[in-house]
Amino acid sequence: MIKFLDLKAINMQYQDEIERSLLKVFRSGWYLLGNEINEFEKRLSEYISVPHVIGVANGLDALRLIFRAYIELGIMKAGDEVIVPSNTYIASILAISDNDLIPVLCEPSECSLNIDIDKIEALITPKTKAILLVHLYGRVVFSEKIEFLKHKYNLKIVEDNAQAIGAEWKGIKTGSLGDAAGFSFYPGKNLGALGDAGAVTCKDQQLANSIRALANYGSNKKYVNIYQGLNSRLDEIQAAVLNIKLQYLNQENAERRRIAKQYISRIKNSNIVLPVLPKDEKEHVWHIFVIRVANRDALQNYLSENGVQTLIHYPIPVHKQEAYRTWNDFSFPISEAIHCDVLSLPLSPILKENEITKIIDLINEW
Ligand SMILES: *Cc1c(COP(=O)(O)O)cnc(C)c1O
C-alpha cells in the first residue's frame, strides 16, 4: 500500500537527531517556555525574515490569537467583517467567528483554487477590517492588488500559512507578506511536530506583545494579568523536534516540487484536471497535490483497490456544515464544485521513484 502520508518514515529520516534532542529535554527537567522554544522562535524569525515569532499550541490558536489581539488593541471589534476564501479548511473560519467577527466568504479562482483576488473588492463594506489570505495546498496567494486594497480601505492582511511554510512571492516568504500570519505544525504539515504545535509571525511589536500575553493567560509578567487570556503554548518537546526539522524544510519542499512536476508532466488522462504550475516554482510548496476529476469517487476506489491511498481536501464546504447552519442556503458554486471533484494524491518527500511511477501509470490506465 502506498500511504497518502507516511509520517513514521518521514520522521525516521531524522531518528538519531530527534531522539537525542527529546532525551535532552526530558533530562533537563524544563518543559515549557525554555531554551528550545526561544531557539525555535529565533530560527523561524530568521527563516521567514519577520521580526516577531510567538510559538503557540496549534494553528487554529495562532489565527484566533491574531484576531483576539486586534480586538484587545482596539483595531477590530465584535461584528466587524473579515474576508476569507469559501473553500478553505474550517479552522480559518473558526478563527474569525470565535472572536465574534463576521467571516465574509469569497469564491476561489478556478485556476489556483486560492481566493479570487478580483472578487474581493466587491465584498468590502465599511465594516471590513481584514482579509484572511489562505495559501491553500501550499500555493501563495498574493499580488500588488492586495497591497492596493489594504491601503485603500485600511485593512489588515492576515495570512493562514498552515499549508505553505517555505513558499515565496517575489523573494518574500509567506508569513511576512501581510501584517500577521498563523502557522500550524500539525504532524502532517510540511513542517510537522510530534503532536500539536503552531506559531504566529508578525511585524508590529505591540501586536506581538499582545499575542504573547494572550497566549499565556493574558500575562507578560507572572501573576500580573492584563487580558482575560488563554493557555496556548508550544512546549519544549515540540520545539526541540521543530528545531531539527526546520533545517531540512527547504530540502523537503524541493523534493515535493520535484514530485509535483513529475505528476504534472507525466499524468496524461483527459478526465483529469491537473493543478497549474505557478510561473515561479518558489510560489508553491505542494503541501498537497490536488487533481480534479468528475467521477472522483470511482477514481479513488480504483486507486485504493490498486494499493494507493488518496484523500479529499475537503469533502464538505464550510457553508454546508452543520456548524454554520445559518449559511447552509448560501450559494458558492465554484467552491461547491471543488468539494465534489477534488482528490489529493500521495505527495511526501519520501515517496520512491517506483511509487511515483506506479501512481502515474495507474491514473494513465484508468
Ligand atoms: C491545518 C490547518 C489549520 C489549523 O492548524 P491546526 O494546527 O490543526 O490547528 C488552519 N488552516 C489551514 C488552512 C490548515 O490546513
Coordinates of C-alpha atoms and ligand atoms in Angstrom, one line a residue:
M1 CA 0.0 0.0 0.0
I2 CA 1.3 3.4 -0.9
K3 CA 0.2 5.6 2.0
F4 CA -1.1 9.1 1.5
L5 CA 1.5 10.3 4.0
D6 CA 3.9 8.0 5.9
L7 CA 4.6 10.1 8.9
K8 CA 6.7 7.5 10.6
A9 CA 9.0 7.2 7.6
I10 CA 9.2 11.0 7.3
N11 CA 10.3 11.4 10.9
M12 CA 12.6 8.3 10.9
Q13 CA 14.8 10.2 8.4
Y14 CA 16.0 12.2 11.5
Q15 CA 15.7 9.5 14.1
D16 CA 19.1 9.9 15.8
E17 CA 18.9 13.7 16.0
I18 CA 15.3 13.7 17.2
E19 CA 15.8 11.0 19.8
R20 CA 18.9 12.7 21.2
S21 CA 17.1 16.0 21.4
L22 CA 14.0 14.6 23.1
L23 CA 16.2 12.9 25.6
K24 CA 17.9 16.2 26.3
V25 CA 14.6 17.9 27.0
F26 CA 13.4 15.0 29.2
R27 CA 16.5 15.1 31.3
S28 CA 16.6 18.9 31.5
G29 CA 13.5 19.0 33.8
W30 CA 12.3 22.1 32.0
Y31 CA 9.3 21.6 29.7
L32 CA 7.7 24.9 28.9
L33 CA 9.0 28.3 27.9
G34 CA 12.6 27.3 27.9
N35 CA 15.7 27.2 25.5
E36 CA 14.1 25.1 22.8
I37 CA 11.2 27.5 22.2
N38 CA 13.4 30.5 22.4
E39 CA 15.7 29.0 19.8
F40 CA 12.8 28.0 17.6
E41 CA 11.3 31.4 17.6
K42 CA 14.7 32.9 16.7
R43 CA 15.3 30.4 13.9
L44 CA 11.8 30.8 12.4
S45 CA 12.1 34.5 12.6
E46 CA 15.3 34.3 10.6
Y47 CA 13.9 31.7 8.1
I48 CA 10.8 33.8 7.4
S49 CA 12.6 37.2 7.7
V50 CA 10.0 38.6 10.1
P51 CA 10.7 40.4 13.3
H52 CA 8.4 38.6 15.7
V53 CA 7.5 35.0 16.2
I54 CA 5.4 33.6 19.0
G55 CA 5.2 29.8 19.4
V56 CA 1.6 28.7 20.3
A57 CA -0.3 25.4 20.9
N58 CA -1.6 24.9 17.3
G59 CA -2.5 26.6 14.1
L60 CA -6.1 27.4 15.0
D61 CA -4.9 29.2 18.1
A62 CA -2.3 31.1 16.1
L63 CA -5.1 32.6 13.9
R64 CA -7.6 33.1 16.8
L65 CA -4.9 34.9 18.8
I66 CA -4.1 37.3 16.0
F67 CA -7.8 38.4 15.7
R68 CA -8.2 38.5 19.5
A69 CA -5.1 40.7 19.8
Y70 CA -6.5 43.1 17.2
I71 CA -9.7 43.3 19.3
E72 CA -7.8 43.9 22.5
L73 CA -5.8 46.7 20.8
G74 CA -9.0 48.3 19.7
I75 CA -8.2 47.8 16.0
M76 CA -11.2 45.5 15.5
K77 CA -14.5 44.9 17.4
A78 CA -17.3 42.4 17.5
G79 CA -19.4 42.5 14.3
D80 CA -16.5 43.6 12.1
E81 CA -16.0 41.7 8.9
V82 CA -13.1 39.6 7.6
I83 CA -13.0 38.4 4.0
V84 CA -11.9 34.7 3.7
P85 CA -11.9 32.1 0.9
S86 CA -15.1 30.0 0.8
N87 CA -13.2 26.7 0.1
T88 CA -10.7 26.9 3.0
Y89 CA -10.3 24.4 5.8
I90 CA -12.8 25.2 8.6
A91 CA -10.0 26.4 11.0
S92 CA -9.5 29.6 9.0
I93 CA -13.2 30.5 9.5
L94 CA -13.4 29.3 13.1
A95 CA -10.6 31.7 14.0
I96 CA -12.8 34.6 12.8
S97 CA -16.2 33.6 14.2
D98 CA -14.7 32.5 17.5
N99 CA -13.8 36.2 18.0
D100 CA -17.4 37.4 17.2
L101 CA -16.1 38.7 13.9
I102 CA -18.1 38.0 10.7
P103 CA -16.5 35.8 8.1
V104 CA -17.4 37.0 4.6
L105 CA -16.8 34.2 2.2
C106 CA -15.2 34.9 -1.2
E107 CA -15.1 32.3 -4.0
P108 CA -11.8 30.9 -5.2
S109 CA -10.2 31.2 -8.7
E110 CA -10.7 28.1 -10.8
C111 CA -7.0 28.3 -11.8
S112 CA -5.2 28.4 -8.5
L113 CA -8.1 27.3 -6.2
N114 CA -7.0 30.2 -4.0
I115 CA -9.2 33.2 -3.2
D116 CA -10.1 35.1 -6.3
I117 CA -8.4 38.4 -5.7
D118 CA -10.5 40.1 -8.4
K119 CA -13.7 39.3 -6.4
I120 CA -12.5 40.8 -3.1
E121 CA -13.2 44.5 -3.6
A122 CA -16.9 43.9 -4.3
L123 CA -17.2 42.3 -0.8
I124 CA -15.6 45.2 1.1
T125 CA -18.0 47.3 3.3
P126 CA -17.4 49.9 6.0
K127 CA -17.2 47.0 8.5
T128 CA -14.4 45.2 6.7
K129 CA -11.3 45.2 8.8
A130 CA -9.2 42.4 7.3
I131 CA -8.5 39.9 4.6
L132 CA -7.5 36.4 5.7
L133 CA -5.4 35.0 2.9
V134 CA -5.1 31.2 2.9
H135 CA -2.2 29.8 0.9
L136 CA -4.2 26.7 0.2
Y137 CA -2.5 23.4 -0.7
G138 CA 0.9 25.3 -0.3
R139 CA 0.4 27.8 -3.1
V140 CA 1.0 31.5 -2.4
V141 CA -1.9 33.9 -3.0
F142 CA -0.7 37.4 -3.1
S143 CA -0.4 40.3 -5.6
E144 CA 0.0 44.1 -5.8
K145 CA -3.7 44.3 -5.8
I146 CA -3.9 43.0 -2.2
E147 CA -1.5 45.8 -1.2
F148 CA -3.6 48.3 -3.1
L149 CA -6.8 47.2 -1.3
K150 CA -5.0 47.1 2.1
H151 CA -4.1 50.8 1.7
K152 CA -7.3 52.0 0.0
Y153 CA -9.6 50.5 2.7
N154 CA -7.1 50.5 5.6
L155 CA -7.3 46.7 6.1
K156 CA -5.1 44.2 7.9
I157 CA -3.8 41.4 5.8
V158 CA -3.6 38.2 7.8
E159 CA -2.1 35.0 6.3
D160 CA -3.2 31.5 7.1
N161 CA 0.2 29.9 6.4
A162 CA -0.7 26.5 7.8
Q163 CA 0.0 24.8 4.5
A164 CA 2.7 27.0 2.8
I165 CA 5.7 27.3 5.0
G166 CA 8.7 28.0 2.8
A167 CA 6.8 29.3 -0.1
E168 CA 7.9 32.7 -1.6
W169 CA 6.4 35.5 -3.6
K170 CA 9.0 37.7 -5.3
G171 CA 11.6 36.6 -2.8
I172 CA 9.4 37.3 0.3
K173 CA 8.3 34.3 2.3
T174 CA 4.7 33.6 3.2
G175 CA 4.3 34.6 6.8
S176 CA 5.8 38.0 6.1
L177 CA 3.7 39.2 3.2
G178 CA 0.9 40.6 5.4
D179 CA 0.7 42.1 8.9
A180 CA 0.5 38.8 10.7
A181 CA 0.3 35.1 10.0
G182 CA -0.7 31.8 11.6
F183 CA 1.4 28.7 11.2
S184 CA 0.5 25.1 12.0
F185 CA 3.0 22.4 12.8
Y186 CA 0.4 19.6 13.0
P187 CA 2.3 16.4 12.2
G188 CA 1.1 16.2 8.6
K189 CA 2.1 19.7 7.6
N190 CA 5.3 20.4 5.6
L191 CA 7.0 21.3 8.9
G192 CA 5.4 18.8 11.3
A193 CA 5.9 18.3 15.1
L194 CA 5.1 15.1 17.0
G195 CA 1.8 16.5 18.1
D196 CA 0.0 19.8 18.0
A197 CA 2.1 23.0 17.6
G198 CA 1.8 26.4 15.9
A199 CA 3.2 29.9 15.7
V200 CA 2.3 33.5 14.9
T201 CA 4.6 35.7 12.9
C202 CA 4.0 39.5 12.8
K203 CA 5.7 42.8 12.0
D204 CA 4.3 45.0 14.8
Q205 CA 5.9 45.0 18.2
Q206 CA 2.7 45.9 20.0
L207 CA 0.7 43.2 18.3
A208 CA 3.4 40.7 19.2
N209 CA 3.4 41.7 22.9
S210 CA -0.3 41.4 23.0
I211 CA -0.4 37.9 21.4
R212 CA 2.4 36.7 23.7
A213 CA 0.5 37.8 26.7
L214 CA -2.9 36.4 25.4
A215 CA -1.3 33.0 24.8
N216 CA 0.0 32.9 28.4
Y217 CA -3.2 33.7 30.5
G218 CA -3.1 37.3 29.4
S219 CA 0.1 37.8 31.3
N220 CA 3.6 39.2 30.4
K221 CA 4.7 39.1 34.0
K222 CA 3.9 36.2 36.3
Y223 CA 0.7 36.7 38.2
V224 CA 0.0 40.1 36.6
N225 CA -2.8 39.7 34.1
I226 CA -3.6 42.4 31.6
Y227 CA -6.1 40.3 29.5
Q228 CA -8.5 37.5 30.0
G229 CA -6.2 35.3 28.1
L230 CA -5.9 31.6 27.3
N231 CA -3.2 29.0 27.7
S232 CA -1.7 28.3 24.3
R233 CA 2.0 27.4 24.4
L234 CA 4.3 25.5 22.2
D235 CA 6.1 23.1 24.6
E236 CA 9.8 22.3 24.7
I237 CA 9.4 18.7 23.3
Q238 CA 7.7 20.0 20.2
A239 CA 10.0 23.0 19.8
A240 CA 13.0 20.6 20.0
V241 CA 11.6 18.5 17.1
L242 CA 10.9 21.6 15.1
N243 CA 14.4 22.9 15.6
I244 CA 15.7 19.8 13.9
K245 CA 13.1 19.6 11.2
L246 CA 13.3 23.2 10.2
Q247 CA 16.9 22.6 9.0
Y248 CA 15.6 20.1 6.4
L249 CA 12.5 22.0 5.3
N250 CA 13.9 23.5 2.2
Q251 CA 15.2 20.1 1.1
E252 CA 11.9 18.5 1.7
N253 CA 10.0 21.3 -0.1
A254 CA 12.3 20.9 -3.1
E255 CA 11.6 17.2 -3.2
R256 CA 7.8 17.9 -3.1
R257 CA 8.3 20.3 -6.0
R258 CA 10.2 17.6 -7.9
I259 CA 7.4 15.0 -7.4
A260 CA 4.7 17.5 -8.3
K261 CA 6.4 18.3 -11.5
Q262 CA 6.6 14.7 -12.4
Y263 CA 2.9 14.2 -11.8
I264 CA 2.2 17.3 -14.0
S265 CA 4.4 16.2 -16.8
R266 CA 3.6 12.5 -16.8
I267 CA -0.1 12.2 -15.9
K268 CA -1.9 12.1 -19.3
N269 CA -5.6 11.4 -18.8
S270 CA -8.2 13.6 -20.4
N271 CA -10.6 13.0 -17.5
I272 CA -8.2 14.7 -15.1
V273 CA -7.6 18.3 -14.5
L274 CA -4.1 18.8 -13.1
P275 CA -3.0 21.7 -10.9
V276 CA -1.4 24.6 -12.8
L277 CA 2.3 25.2 -12.1
P278 CA 3.0 28.8 -11.0
K279 CA 5.4 30.7 -13.2
D280 CA 7.8 30.9 -10.3
E281 CA 8.2 27.5 -8.8
K282 CA 9.0 29.1 -5.4
E283 CA 5.4 30.2 -5.1
H284 CA 4.3 26.6 -4.3
V285 CA 5.5 24.1 -1.7
W286 CA 3.0 21.4 -2.6
H287 CA 1.5 20.7 0.9
I288 CA -1.0 18.6 -1.1
F289 CA -1.3 17.7 -4.8
V290 CA -4.9 18.1 -5.7
I291 CA -6.4 16.9 -9.0
R292 CA -10.0 17.5 -10.2
V293 CA -12.0 14.7 -11.7
A294 CA -15.7 14.3 -12.5
N295 CA -16.2 10.8 -11.1
R296 CA -13.8 11.3 -8.2
D297 CA -15.2 8.5 -6.0
A298 CA -14.7 6.0 -8.8
L299 CA -11.0 7.1 -9.3
Q300 CA -10.5 7.0 -5.5
N301 CA -11.9 3.4 -5.3
Y302 CA -9.8 2.3 -8.2
L303 CA -6.6 3.7 -6.8
S304 CA -7.4 2.2 -3.4
E305 CA -8.1 -1.3 -4.9
N306 CA -4.7 -1.0 -6.6
G307 CA -2.9 -0.1 -3.4
V308 CA -2.8 3.7 -3.5
Q309 CA -4.3 5.8 -0.7
T310 CA -5.7 9.2 -1.5
L311 CA -7.6 11.7 0.5
I312 CA -10.2 14.5 -0.2
H313 CA -9.4 18.1 0.9
Y314 CA -12.2 18.8 1.7
P315 CA -15.4 16.8 1.2
I316 CA -17.9 19.4 2.6
P317 CA -17.6 23.2 2.2
V318 CA -17.8 25.2 5.4
H319 CA -21.1 26.9 4.4
K320 CA -22.7 23.5 4.1
Q321 CA -21.5 22.3 7.5
E322 CA -24.0 22.0 10.4
A323 CA -21.6 24.1 12.5
Y324 CA -22.5 27.0 10.2
R325 CA -26.2 26.0 9.7
T326 CA -27.4 29.5 9.1
W327 CA -25.2 29.6 6.0
N328 CA -26.5 26.4 4.5
D329 CA -28.6 28.1 1.9
F330 CA -25.8 30.4 0.7
S331 CA -24.6 29.6 -2.8
F332 CA -20.9 29.4 -3.7
P333 CA -21.0 27.3 -6.9
I334 CA -17.2 27.2 -7.6
S335 CA -16.5 26.1 -4.0
E336 CA -19.3 23.5 -4.1
A337 CA -18.0 22.1 -7.4
I338 CA -14.4 21.9 -6.0
H339 CA -15.5 19.9 -3.0
C340 CA -17.3 17.4 -5.3
D341 CA -14.4 16.7 -7.6
V342 CA -11.1 17.2 -5.8
L343 CA -8.8 14.3 -5.0
S344 CA -5.4 14.6 -3.3
L345 CA -2.6 12.2 -4.5
P346 CA 0.1 10.9 -2.2
L347 CA 2.9 13.5 -2.1
S348 CA 5.6 13.4 0.5
P349 CA 9.3 13.9 0.3
I350 CA 10.0 10.2 0.9
L351 CA 7.9 8.8 -2.0
K352 CA 10.1 6.5 -4.0
E353 CA 10.6 6.6 -7.8
N354 CA 8.8 3.3 -8.3
E355 CA 5.9 4.5 -6.2
I356 CA 5.5 7.7 -8.2
T357 CA 5.6 5.8 -11.4
K358 CA 3.0 3.3 -10.2
I359 CA 0.6 6.1 -9.2
I360 CA 1.1 7.8 -12.6
D361 CA 0.7 4.6 -14.6
L362 CA -2.4 3.6 -12.7
I363 CA -4.0 7.0 -13.4
N364 CA -3.0 6.9 -17.1
E365 CA -4.5 3.5 -17.5
W366 CA -7.8 4.5 -15.8
Ligands
LIG1 C1 -4.0 22.7 9.5 C2 -4.7 24.0 9.2 C3 -5.1 24.9 10.1 C4 -5.1 24.5 11.6 O1 -4.0 24.1 12.2 P1 -4.0 23.2 13.5 O2 -2.6 23.1 13.9 O3 -4.5 21.8 13.1 O4 -4.9 23.8 14.5 C5 -5.6 26.1 9.8 N1 -5.7 26.4 8.5 C6 -5.4 25.6 7.5 C7 -5.5 26.0 6.1 C8 -4.9 24.3 7.8 O5 -4.5 23.5 6.8

